[in-house]
mmCIF file of C-alpha atoms in Angstrom:
data_model
loop_
_atom_site.group_PDB
_atom_site.id
_atom_site.type_symbol
_atom_site.label_atom_id
_atom_site.label_comp_id
_atom_site.label_asym_id
_atom_site.label_seq_id
_atom_site.Cartn_x
_atom_site.Cartn_y
_atom_site.Cartn_z
ATOM 1 C CA MET A 1275 74.500 -147.421 86.559
ATOM 2 C CA THR A 1276 74.857 -150.434 88.836
ATOM 3 C CA LYS A 1277 72.500 -153.385 88.610
ATOM 4 C CA PRO A 1278 70.364 -154.154 91.661
ATOM 5 C CA ARG A 1279 71.612 -157.189 93.524
ATOM 6 C CA GLU A 1280 69.533 -160.326 93.168
ATOM 7 C CA LEU A 1281 68.259 -161.622 96.473
ATOM 8 C CA PRO A 1282 69.273 -165.143 97.441
ATOM 9 C CA ALA A 1283 66.567 -167.800 97.201
ATOM 10 C CA SER A 1284 66.130 -167.907 101.003
ATOM 11 C CA ARG A 1285 65.267 -164.163 101.120
ATOM 12 C CA ARG A 1286 62.919 -164.021 98.155
ATOM 13 C CA PRO A 1287 59.193 -163.523 98.807
ATOM 14 C CA ARG A 1288 57.361 -166.775 99.487
ATOM 15 C CA SER A 1289 54.902 -166.010 96.654
ATOM 16 C CA THR A 1290 57.804 -165.911 94.175
ATOM 17 C CA GLN A 1291 59.051 -169.300 95.366
ATOM 18 C CA TRP A 1292 55.586 -170.813 95.061
ATOM 19 C CA ALA A 1293 55.265 -169.394 91.551
ATOM 20 C CA ALA A 1294 58.587 -170.973 90.586
ATOM 21 C CA TRP A 1295 57.453 -174.370 91.901
ATOM 22 C CA ALA A 1296 54.123 -173.985 90.100
ATOM 23 C CA PHE A 1297 55.950 -173.578 86.790
ATOM 24 C CA LEU A 1298 58.354 -176.448 87.500
ATOM 25 C CA THR A 1299 55.732 -178.952 88.645
ATOM 26 C CA PRO A 1300 54.123 -179.717 85.228
ATOM 27 C CA VAL A 1301 57.528 -180.234 83.616
ATOM 28 C CA THR A 1302 58.707 -182.413 86.486
ATOM 29 C CA LEU A 1303 55.561 -184.546 86.371
ATOM 30 C CA TYR A 1304 55.823 -184.891 82.599
ATOM 31 C CA LEU A 1305 59.457 -186.023 82.780
ATOM 32 C CA ALA A 1306 58.700 -188.424 85.620
ATOM 33 C CA LEU A 1307 55.643 -190.019 83.976
ATOM 34 C CA PHE A 1308 56.782 -190.189 80.365
ATOM 35 C CA TYR A 1309 60.574 -190.521 80.679
ATOM 36 C CA ALA A 1310 61.764 -191.654 84.087
ATOM 37 C CA TYR A 1311 59.065 -194.273 84.746
ATOM 38 C CA PRO A 1312 59.218 -195.923 81.275
ATOM 39 C CA LEU A 1313 63.014 -196.088 81.523
ATOM 40 C CA TYR A 1314 62.736 -197.645 84.978
ATOM 41 C CA ARG A 1315 60.179 -200.200 83.741
ATOM 42 C CA ASN A 1316 62.332 -201.067 80.741
ATOM 43 C CA LEU A 1317 65.359 -201.548 82.994
ATOM 44 C CA ASP A 1318 63.283 -203.744 85.309
ATOM 45 C CA LEU A 1319 62.092 -205.806 82.345
ATOM 46 C CA SER A 1320 65.670 -206.406 81.229
ATOM 47 C CA LEU A 1321 66.712 -207.668 84.691
ATOM 48 C CA ARG A 1322 63.919 -210.224 85.141
ATOM 49 C CA HIS A 1323 62.643 -213.346 83.406
ATOM 50 C CA TYR A 1324 59.266 -212.225 82.153
ATOM 51 C CA THR A 1325 56.755 -214.500 80.460
ATOM 52 C CA VAL A 1326 53.212 -213.617 79.444
ATOM 53 C CA ARG A 1327 51.947 -215.151 82.700
ATOM 54 C CA SER A 1328 54.487 -213.456 84.955
ATOM 55 C CA PHE A 1329 54.004 -210.191 83.089
ATOM 56 C CA VAL A 1330 50.320 -210.235 84.007
ATOM 57 C CA ARG A 1331 50.827 -211.484 87.555
ATOM 58 C CA GLY A 1332 53.889 -209.347 88.227
ATOM 59 C CA ASP A 1333 55.953 -212.134 89.848
ATOM 60 C CA ALA A 1334 58.850 -212.415 87.376
ATOM 61 C CA PRO A 1335 62.039 -213.698 89.043
ATOM 62 C CA PHE A 1336 65.120 -211.477 89.138
ATOM 63 C CA THR A 1337 67.830 -212.780 86.775
ATOM 64 C CA GLY A 1338 70.392 -209.973 86.847
ATOM 65 C CA LEU A 1339 72.328 -209.605 83.592
ATOM 66 C CA ASP A 1340 71.231 -212.937 82.095
ATOM 67 C CA ASN A 1341 69.071 -211.224 79.464
ATOM 68 C CA TYR A 1342 72.037 -209.124 78.354
ATOM 69 C CA ARG A 1343 74.198 -212.253 78.084
ATOM 70 C CA THR A 1344 71.454 -213.893 76.027
ATOM 71 C CA VAL A 1345 71.415 -210.916 73.671
ATOM 72 C CA LEU A 1346 75.199 -210.784 73.307
ATOM 73 C CA ASP A 1347 75.396 -214.542 72.609
ATOM 74 C CA ASP A 1348 72.575 -214.427 70.057
ATOM 75 C CA PRO A 1349 73.808 -214.869 66.437
ATOM 76 C CA THR A 1350 71.607 -211.919 65.445
ATOM 77 C CA PHE A 1351 73.549 -209.501 67.662
ATOM 78 C CA ALA A 1352 76.593 -208.934 65.427
ATOM 79 C CA PRO A 1353 74.645 -208.416 62.163
ATOM 80 C CA ALA A 1354 72.125 -206.152 63.936
ATOM 81 C CA LEU A 1355 74.975 -204.089 65.404
ATOM 82 C CA VAL A 1356 76.619 -203.694 61.985
ATOM 83 C CA HIS A 1357 73.309 -202.826 60.325
ATOM 84 C CA THR A 1358 72.492 -200.271 63.030
ATOM 85 C CA ALA A 1359 75.900 -198.629 62.657
ATOM 86 C CA LEU A 1360 75.699 -198.568 58.843
ATOM 87 C CA PHE A 1361 72.108 -197.364 58.800
ATOM 88 C CA THR A 1362 72.825 -194.585 61.305
ATOM 89 C CA GLY A 1363 76.159 -193.480 59.875
ATOM 90 C CA VAL A 1364 75.186 -193.419 56.188
ATOM 91 C CA CYS A 1365 71.866 -191.694 56.894
ATOM 92 C CA LEU A 1366 73.541 -189.022 59.033
ATOM 93 C CA VAL A 1367 76.226 -188.246 56.463
ATOM 94 C CA PHE A 1368 73.874 -187.953 53.496
ATOM 95 C CA GLN A 1369 71.083 -186.178 55.392
ATOM 96 C CA TYR A 1370 73.515 -183.580 56.684
ATOM 97 C CA ALA A 1371 75.380 -183.132 53.389
ATOM 98 C CA ILE A 1372 72.222 -182.804 51.284
ATOM 99 C CA GLY A 1373 70.505 -180.644 53.906
ATOM 100 C CA LEU A 1374 73.506 -178.307 54.108
ATOM 101 C CA ALA A 1375 73.746 -178.019 50.319
ATOM 102 C CA LEU A 1376 70.052 -177.169 50.082
ATOM 103 C CA ALA A 1377 70.290 -174.702 52.989
ATOM 104 C CA VAL A 1378 73.138 -172.836 51.288
ATOM 105 C CA PHE A 1379 71.226 -172.894 48.002
ATOM 106 C CA PHE A 1380 68.015 -171.488 49.500
ATOM 107 C CA ASN A 1381 69.992 -168.902 51.474
ATOM 108 C CA GLN A 1382 70.481 -167.015 48.199
ATOM 109 C CA HIS A 1383 66.913 -165.603 48.552
ATOM 110 C CA PHE A 1384 65.972 -165.930 44.905
ATOM 111 C CA ARG A 1385 62.410 -165.780 43.590
ATOM 112 C CA LEU A 1386 60.273 -168.755 44.700
ATOM 113 C CA SER A 1387 62.940 -169.812 47.212
ATOM 114 C CA ALA A 1388 60.414 -169.795 50.060
ATOM 115 C CA THR A 1389 57.906 -171.819 48.011
ATOM 116 C CA LEU A 1390 60.458 -174.423 46.994
ATOM 117 C CA ARG A 1391 61.772 -174.659 50.538
ATOM 118 C CA ALA A 1392 58.236 -175.304 51.769
ATOM 119 C CA LEU A 1393 57.825 -178.100 49.203
ATOM 120 C CA PHE A 1394 60.977 -179.768 50.512
ATOM 121 C CA LEU A 1395 59.261 -180.053 53.897
ATOM 122 C CA VAL A 1396 56.629 -182.452 52.530
ATOM 123 C CA PRO A 1397 58.605 -185.658 53.341
ATOM 124 C CA TRP A 1398 59.024 -184.440 56.918
ATOM 125 C CA LEU A 1399 55.327 -183.601 57.320
ATOM 126 C CA LEU A 1400 53.937 -186.854 55.935
ATOM 127 C CA PRO A 1401 53.116 -189.652 58.406
ATOM 128 C CA LEU A 1402 55.878 -192.241 58.432
ATOM 129 C CA ILE A 1403 53.495 -195.026 57.461
ATOM 130 C CA VAL A 1404 52.570 -193.088 54.318
ATOM 131 C CA SER A 1405 56.206 -192.416 53.416
ATOM 132 C CA ALA A 1406 57.269 -196.023 54.027
ATOM 133 C CA SER A 1407 54.317 -197.419 52.071
ATOM 134 C CA THR A 1408 55.085 -195.078 49.169
ATOM 135 C CA TRP A 1409 58.702 -196.168 49.050
ATOM 136 C CA SER A 1410 57.628 -199.833 49.258
ATOM 137 C CA TRP A 1411 55.475 -199.294 46.172
ATOM 138 C CA MET A 1412 58.187 -197.353 44.324
ATOM 139 C CA LEU A 1413 60.815 -200.034 45.023
ATOM 140 C CA ASN A 1414 58.555 -203.006 44.261
ATOM 141 C CA SER A 1415 60.434 -205.510 42.100
ATOM 142 C CA ASP A 1416 57.591 -206.099 39.653
ATOM 143 C CA SER A 1417 55.522 -202.921 39.495
ATOM 144 C CA GLY A 1418 57.724 -200.259 41.108
ATOM 145 C CA ILE A 1419 58.431 -197.003 39.334
ATOM 146 C CA VAL A 1420 62.161 -197.224 40.127
ATOM 147 C CA ASN A 1421 62.615 -200.521 38.275
ATOM 148 C CA ALA A 1422 60.451 -199.187 35.457
ATOM 149 C CA ALA A 1423 62.827 -196.228 35.127
ATOM 150 C CA LEU A 1424 65.847 -198.550 35.173
ATOM 151 C CA LYS A 1425 64.352 -200.671 32.398
ATOM 152 C CA ALA A 1426 63.585 -197.533 30.385
ATOM 153 C CA VAL A 1427 67.290 -196.650 30.271
ATOM 154 C CA GLY A 1428 68.353 -200.207 29.467
ATOM 155 C CA LEU A 1429 69.320 -201.392 32.946
ATOM 156 C CA GLY A 1430 68.099 -204.512 34.667
ATOM 157 C CA SER A 1431 65.593 -204.506 37.491
ATOM 158 C CA VAL A 1432 66.738 -204.748 41.124
ATOM 159 C CA ASN A 1433 65.062 -206.701 43.900
ATOM 160 C CA TRP A 1434 65.206 -203.736 46.259
ATOM 161 C CA LEU A 1435 63.129 -205.171 49.095
ATOM 162 C CA THR A 1436 63.562 -208.926 48.662
ATOM 163 C CA SER A 1437 67.306 -209.204 48.082
ATOM 164 C CA PRO A 1438 69.638 -209.452 51.106
ATOM 165 C CA SER A 1439 72.135 -207.319 49.193
ATOM 166 C CA TRP A 1440 69.719 -204.432 48.606
ATOM 167 C CA SER A 1441 67.209 -204.392 51.483
ATOM 168 C CA LEU A 1442 69.401 -202.304 53.810
ATOM 169 C CA VAL A 1443 70.229 -199.917 50.961
ATOM 170 C CA SER A 1444 66.513 -199.474 50.278
ATOM 171 C CA VAL A 1445 65.595 -198.470 53.827
ATOM 172 C CA ILE A 1446 68.628 -196.169 53.996
ATOM 173 C CA ILE A 1447 67.490 -194.347 50.840
ATOM 174 C CA ALA A 1448 63.974 -193.932 52.224
ATOM 175 C CA ASN A 1449 65.195 -192.658 55.586
ATOM 176 C CA ILE A 1450 67.594 -190.176 53.960
ATOM 177 C CA TRP A 1451 64.674 -188.766 51.949
ATOM 178 C CA ILE A 1452 62.644 -188.376 55.130
ATOM 179 C CA GLY A 1453 65.438 -186.789 57.201
ATOM 180 C CA VAL A 1454 66.787 -184.227 54.719
ATOM 181 C CA PRO A 1455 64.027 -181.629 55.409
ATOM 182 C CA PHE A 1456 64.859 -181.528 59.130
ATOM 183 C CA ASN A 1457 68.512 -180.815 58.370
ATOM 184 C CA LEU A 1458 67.470 -178.213 55.802
ATOM 185 C CA VAL A 1459 65.269 -176.323 58.260
ATOM 186 C CA VAL A 1460 67.755 -176.290 61.152
ATOM 187 C CA LEU A 1461 70.821 -175.488 59.053
ATOM 188 C CA HIS A 1462 68.972 -172.794 57.095
ATOM 189 C CA SER A 1463 68.002 -171.119 60.379
ATOM 190 C CA GLY A 1464 71.666 -171.266 61.404
ATOM 191 C CA LEU A 1465 72.720 -169.585 58.168
ATOM 192 C CA GLN A 1466 70.347 -166.709 58.904
ATOM 193 C CA SER A 1467 72.389 -165.812 62.001
ATOM 194 C CA ILE A 1468 75.657 -165.351 60.081
ATOM 195 C CA PRO A 1469 76.218 -161.622 59.398
ATOM 196 C CA ALA A 1470 76.303 -160.675 55.727
ATOM 197 C CA SER A 1471 79.213 -158.323 56.463
ATOM 198 C CA LEU A 1472 81.512 -161.328 56.922
ATOM 199 C CA TYR A 1473 80.779 -162.515 53.384
ATOM 200 C CA GLU A 1474 81.324 -158.995 52.066
ATOM 201 C CA ALA A 1475 84.682 -158.782 53.826
ATOM 202 C CA ALA A 1476 85.707 -162.177 52.462
ATOM 203 C CA SER A 1477 84.707 -161.102 48.942
ATOM 204 C CA LEU A 1478 86.795 -157.930 49.254
ATOM 205 C CA ASP A 1479 89.738 -160.130 50.224
ATOM 206 C CA GLY A 1480 89.308 -162.030 46.961
ATOM 207 C CA ALA A 1481 87.674 -165.199 48.322
ATOM 208 C CA ASN A 1482 85.540 -167.115 45.857
ATOM 209 C CA ALA A 1483 82.260 -168.875 46.751
ATOM 210 C CA TRP A 1484 83.970 -172.124 47.807
ATOM 211 C CA GLN A 1485 86.517 -170.282 49.966
ATOM 212 C CA ARG A 1486 83.758 -168.226 51.605
ATOM 213 C CA PHE A 1487 81.918 -171.431 52.436
ATOM 214 C CA TRP A 1488 84.932 -173.110 54.081
ATOM 215 C CA SER A 1489 86.255 -169.973 55.793
ATOM 216 C CA VAL A 1490 83.013 -168.335 56.916
ATOM 217 C CA THR A 1491 79.918 -170.516 56.588
ATOM 218 C CA PHE A 1492 81.170 -173.899 57.779
ATOM 219 C CA PRO A 1493 83.086 -172.717 60.893
ATOM 220 C CA LEU A 1494 80.292 -170.415 62.090
ATOM 221 C CA LEU A 1495 77.701 -173.119 61.451
ATOM 222 C CA ARG A 1496 79.555 -175.621 63.636
ATOM 223 C CA PRO A 1497 77.385 -175.254 66.796
ATOM 224 C CA VAL A 1498 74.192 -175.661 64.776
ATOM 225 C CA SER A 1499 75.730 -178.578 62.892
ATOM 226 C CA ALA A 1500 76.621 -180.289 66.152
ATOM 227 C CA ILE A 1501 73.093 -180.186 67.554
ATOM 228 C CA THR A 1502 71.666 -181.186 64.143
ATOM 229 C CA LEU A 1503 73.902 -184.247 63.984
ATOM 230 C CA LEU A 1504 73.182 -185.176 67.604
ATOM 231 C CA LEU A 1505 69.411 -184.972 67.145
ATOM 232 C CA GLY A 1506 69.697 -186.855 63.867
ATOM 233 C CA LEU A 1507 71.778 -189.539 65.558
ATOM 234 C CA VAL A 1508 69.291 -190.039 68.389
ATOM 235 C CA TYR A 1509 66.388 -190.169 65.941
ATOM 236 C CA THR A 1510 68.100 -192.510 63.461
ATOM 237 C CA LEU A 1511 69.207 -194.955 66.149
ATOM 238 C CA LYS A 1512 65.588 -195.653 67.049
ATOM 239 C CA VAL A 1513 64.077 -195.693 63.536
ATOM 240 C CA PHE A 1514 61.613 -198.565 63.430
ATOM 241 C CA ASP A 1515 58.615 -197.616 61.272
ATOM 242 C CA ILE A 1516 60.428 -197.268 57.962
ATOM 243 C CA ILE A 1517 62.341 -200.534 58.256
ATOM 244 C CA TRP A 1518 59.441 -202.580 59.591
ATOM 245 C CA ILE A 1519 56.943 -201.415 56.986
ATOM 246 C CA MET A 1520 59.342 -201.814 54.054
ATOM 247 C CA THR A 1521 61.255 -205.026 54.885
ATOM 248 C CA LYS A 1522 60.321 -206.166 58.441
ATOM 249 C CA GLY A 1523 64.069 -206.506 59.009
ATOM 250 C CA GLY A 1524 64.453 -209.094 56.272
ATOM 251 C CA PRO A 1525 65.015 -210.945 54.159
ATOM 252 C CA ALA A 1526 67.092 -213.247 56.386
ATOM 253 C CA ASP A 1527 67.699 -210.392 58.875
ATOM 254 C CA SER A 1528 69.616 -208.460 56.201
ATOM 255 C CA SER A 1529 68.058 -205.149 57.313
ATOM 256 C CA THR A 1530 67.550 -205.933 61.004
ATOM 257 C CA THR A 1531 68.671 -203.188 63.376
ATOM 258 C CA PHE A 1532 68.502 -203.012 67.154
ATOM 259 C CA ALA A 1533 65.155 -201.215 66.941
ATOM 260 C CA THR A 1534 63.475 -203.887 64.817
ATOM 261 C CA TRP A 1535 65.199 -206.707 66.694
ATOM 262 C CA SER A 1536 63.916 -205.388 70.019
ATOM 263 C CA TYR A 1537 60.383 -205.365 68.622
ATOM 264 C CA GLN A 1538 60.741 -208.857 67.173
ATOM 265 C CA LEU A 1539 61.917 -210.236 70.516
ATOM 266 C CA GLY A 1540 59.206 -208.566 72.554
ATOM 267 C CA PHE A 1541 56.196 -208.672 70.235
ATOM 268 C CA GLY A 1542 57.041 -210.522 67.005
ATOM 269 C CA ASN A 1543 56.812 -214.093 68.292
ATOM 270 C CA LEU A 1544 54.130 -216.308 69.758
ATOM 271 C CA LEU A 1545 56.321 -216.679 72.853
ATOM 272 C CA PRO A 1546 57.616 -213.139 73.426
ATOM 273 C CA ALA A 1547 61.007 -212.641 75.053
ATOM 274 C CA PHE A 1548 60.255 -209.479 77.023
ATOM 275 C CA GLY A 1549 63.553 -209.470 78.930
ATOM 276 C CA PRO A 1550 65.938 -209.758 75.947
ATOM 277 C CA GLY A 1551 63.783 -207.313 73.972
ATOM 278 C CA ALA A 1552 64.059 -204.760 76.773
ATOM 279 C CA ALA A 1553 67.808 -205.414 76.989
ATOM 280 C CA VAL A 1554 68.257 -204.551 73.294
ATOM 281 C CA GLY A 1555 66.194 -201.402 73.816
ATOM 282 C CA ASN A 1556 68.411 -200.402 76.734
ATOM 283 C CA LEU A 1557 71.493 -200.821 74.555
ATOM 284 C CA LEU A 1558 69.992 -198.237 72.210
ATOM 285 C CA VAL A 1559 69.275 -195.908 75.136
ATOM 286 C CA ALA A 1560 72.844 -196.333 76.401
ATOM 287 C CA ALA A 1561 74.272 -195.535 72.953
ATOM 288 C CA ALA A 1562 72.161 -192.375 72.701
ATOM 289 C CA LEU A 1563 73.238 -191.300 76.195
ATOM 290 C CA VAL A 1564 76.919 -191.846 75.385
ATOM 291 C CA PHE A 1565 76.726 -189.650 72.298
ATOM 292 C CA GLY A 1566 74.731 -187.078 74.248
ATOM 293 C CA PHE A 1567 77.419 -186.846 76.944
ATOM 294 C CA VAL A 1568 80.123 -186.612 74.269
ATOM 295 C CA TYR A 1569 78.265 -183.697 72.714
ATOM 296 C CA LEU A 1570 77.913 -181.933 76.087
ATOM 297 C CA ARG A 1571 81.612 -182.427 76.800
ATOM 298 C CA VAL A 1572 82.616 -181.025 73.414
ATOM 299 C CA GLN A 1573 80.304 -178.046 73.888
ATOM 300 C CA ARG A 1574 81.736 -177.359 77.345
ATOM 301 C CA LYS A 1575 85.286 -177.430 75.976
ATOM 302 C CA GLN A 1576 84.349 -175.040 73.170
ATOM 303 C CA ALA A 1577 82.696 -172.670 75.657
ATOM 304 C CA THR A 1578 85.792 -172.557 77.887
ATOM 305 C CA ALA A 1579 88.280 -172.343 74.990
#
C-alpha cells in the first residue's frame, strides 16, 4: 500500500499554515525574549564602557574589544581559567562515573530499588541555597561534621573552606553530590532501552558481568552518555550558587571561576565593571557553544557512519 504524497507547503490549506504559525509563535517569542535579547544585551555590554551613570542614561561609548583585552590582561584570568577547567572536568568525570555505577546497580530491579532511587534524587530536588548552606556547615573548620568524623578516626581537621589548598576541592565535592542524581536518572532511562535479549546472548557466549558491561551496556549507552555529558558540561560551566555561598571564590581567589569572577566584576564592587563582567560571561557562552557544536558534529558523523 503506497503512502499518500504530502502536499508542498505552498499547496497546503491556508488554515493549516496559520495553525503551524500559531504553534510556532509562542516558542519564537520565548526564544527571542529570554535568549536572543539577553545575549544581545550582554554582547552590547561587553563592547561598551558602561558605568552606573551611563548604564542608567544609556549613553555608554563604544569601545570595541577593549573589555576583552582588559579581562585577558587581568591577573585573575589565568587562575580563573584553570579553576573553571578543573571544576568542570573533575565534576563531569565523577558525576558521570558515579551516576553510571548507580544506574547499572538500580537496573537490577531488586526489592526497594525504586525507593532507594527516589531517595538519591533528594540532592537534585533541594534548592541550591539549601544544599550549599548544608555543605558549608558540614565542612566548617570548627563545628563541621566532616572534621568531627576525621578527629574520631584519629586524623587532623582540615580547613575546607578557608584554606587556598582545599577551597576548590570543597566546592567540587559539593557540586558532584548535587549532580550525581541527574546523571543517574538520564543514564538509568537509557539502560531501560537496551534489550534484555542482548545480555542473554552475551551470557550464552560466556561473557561475565564486566564483559557484558563493556561489550553491550557501554557501547549502546553512548548516545545517552553524550547528551548527559554535554548537558552536564553546560550546567557545570555556569555554576555560581554553590561556589559563591560556600567560599565566595576565595580565599585569595583560590576557588574563583569565570562564573563567580563575572559576578564579582559586575556586582561585587562599589564601582562595578559592567563591560569586563559581561565579557567574562560571553567567554562562558562561547565555550558552551563550542562544545555544543562539537557534539552536533560528532552526532552527525555517527548518524552518517
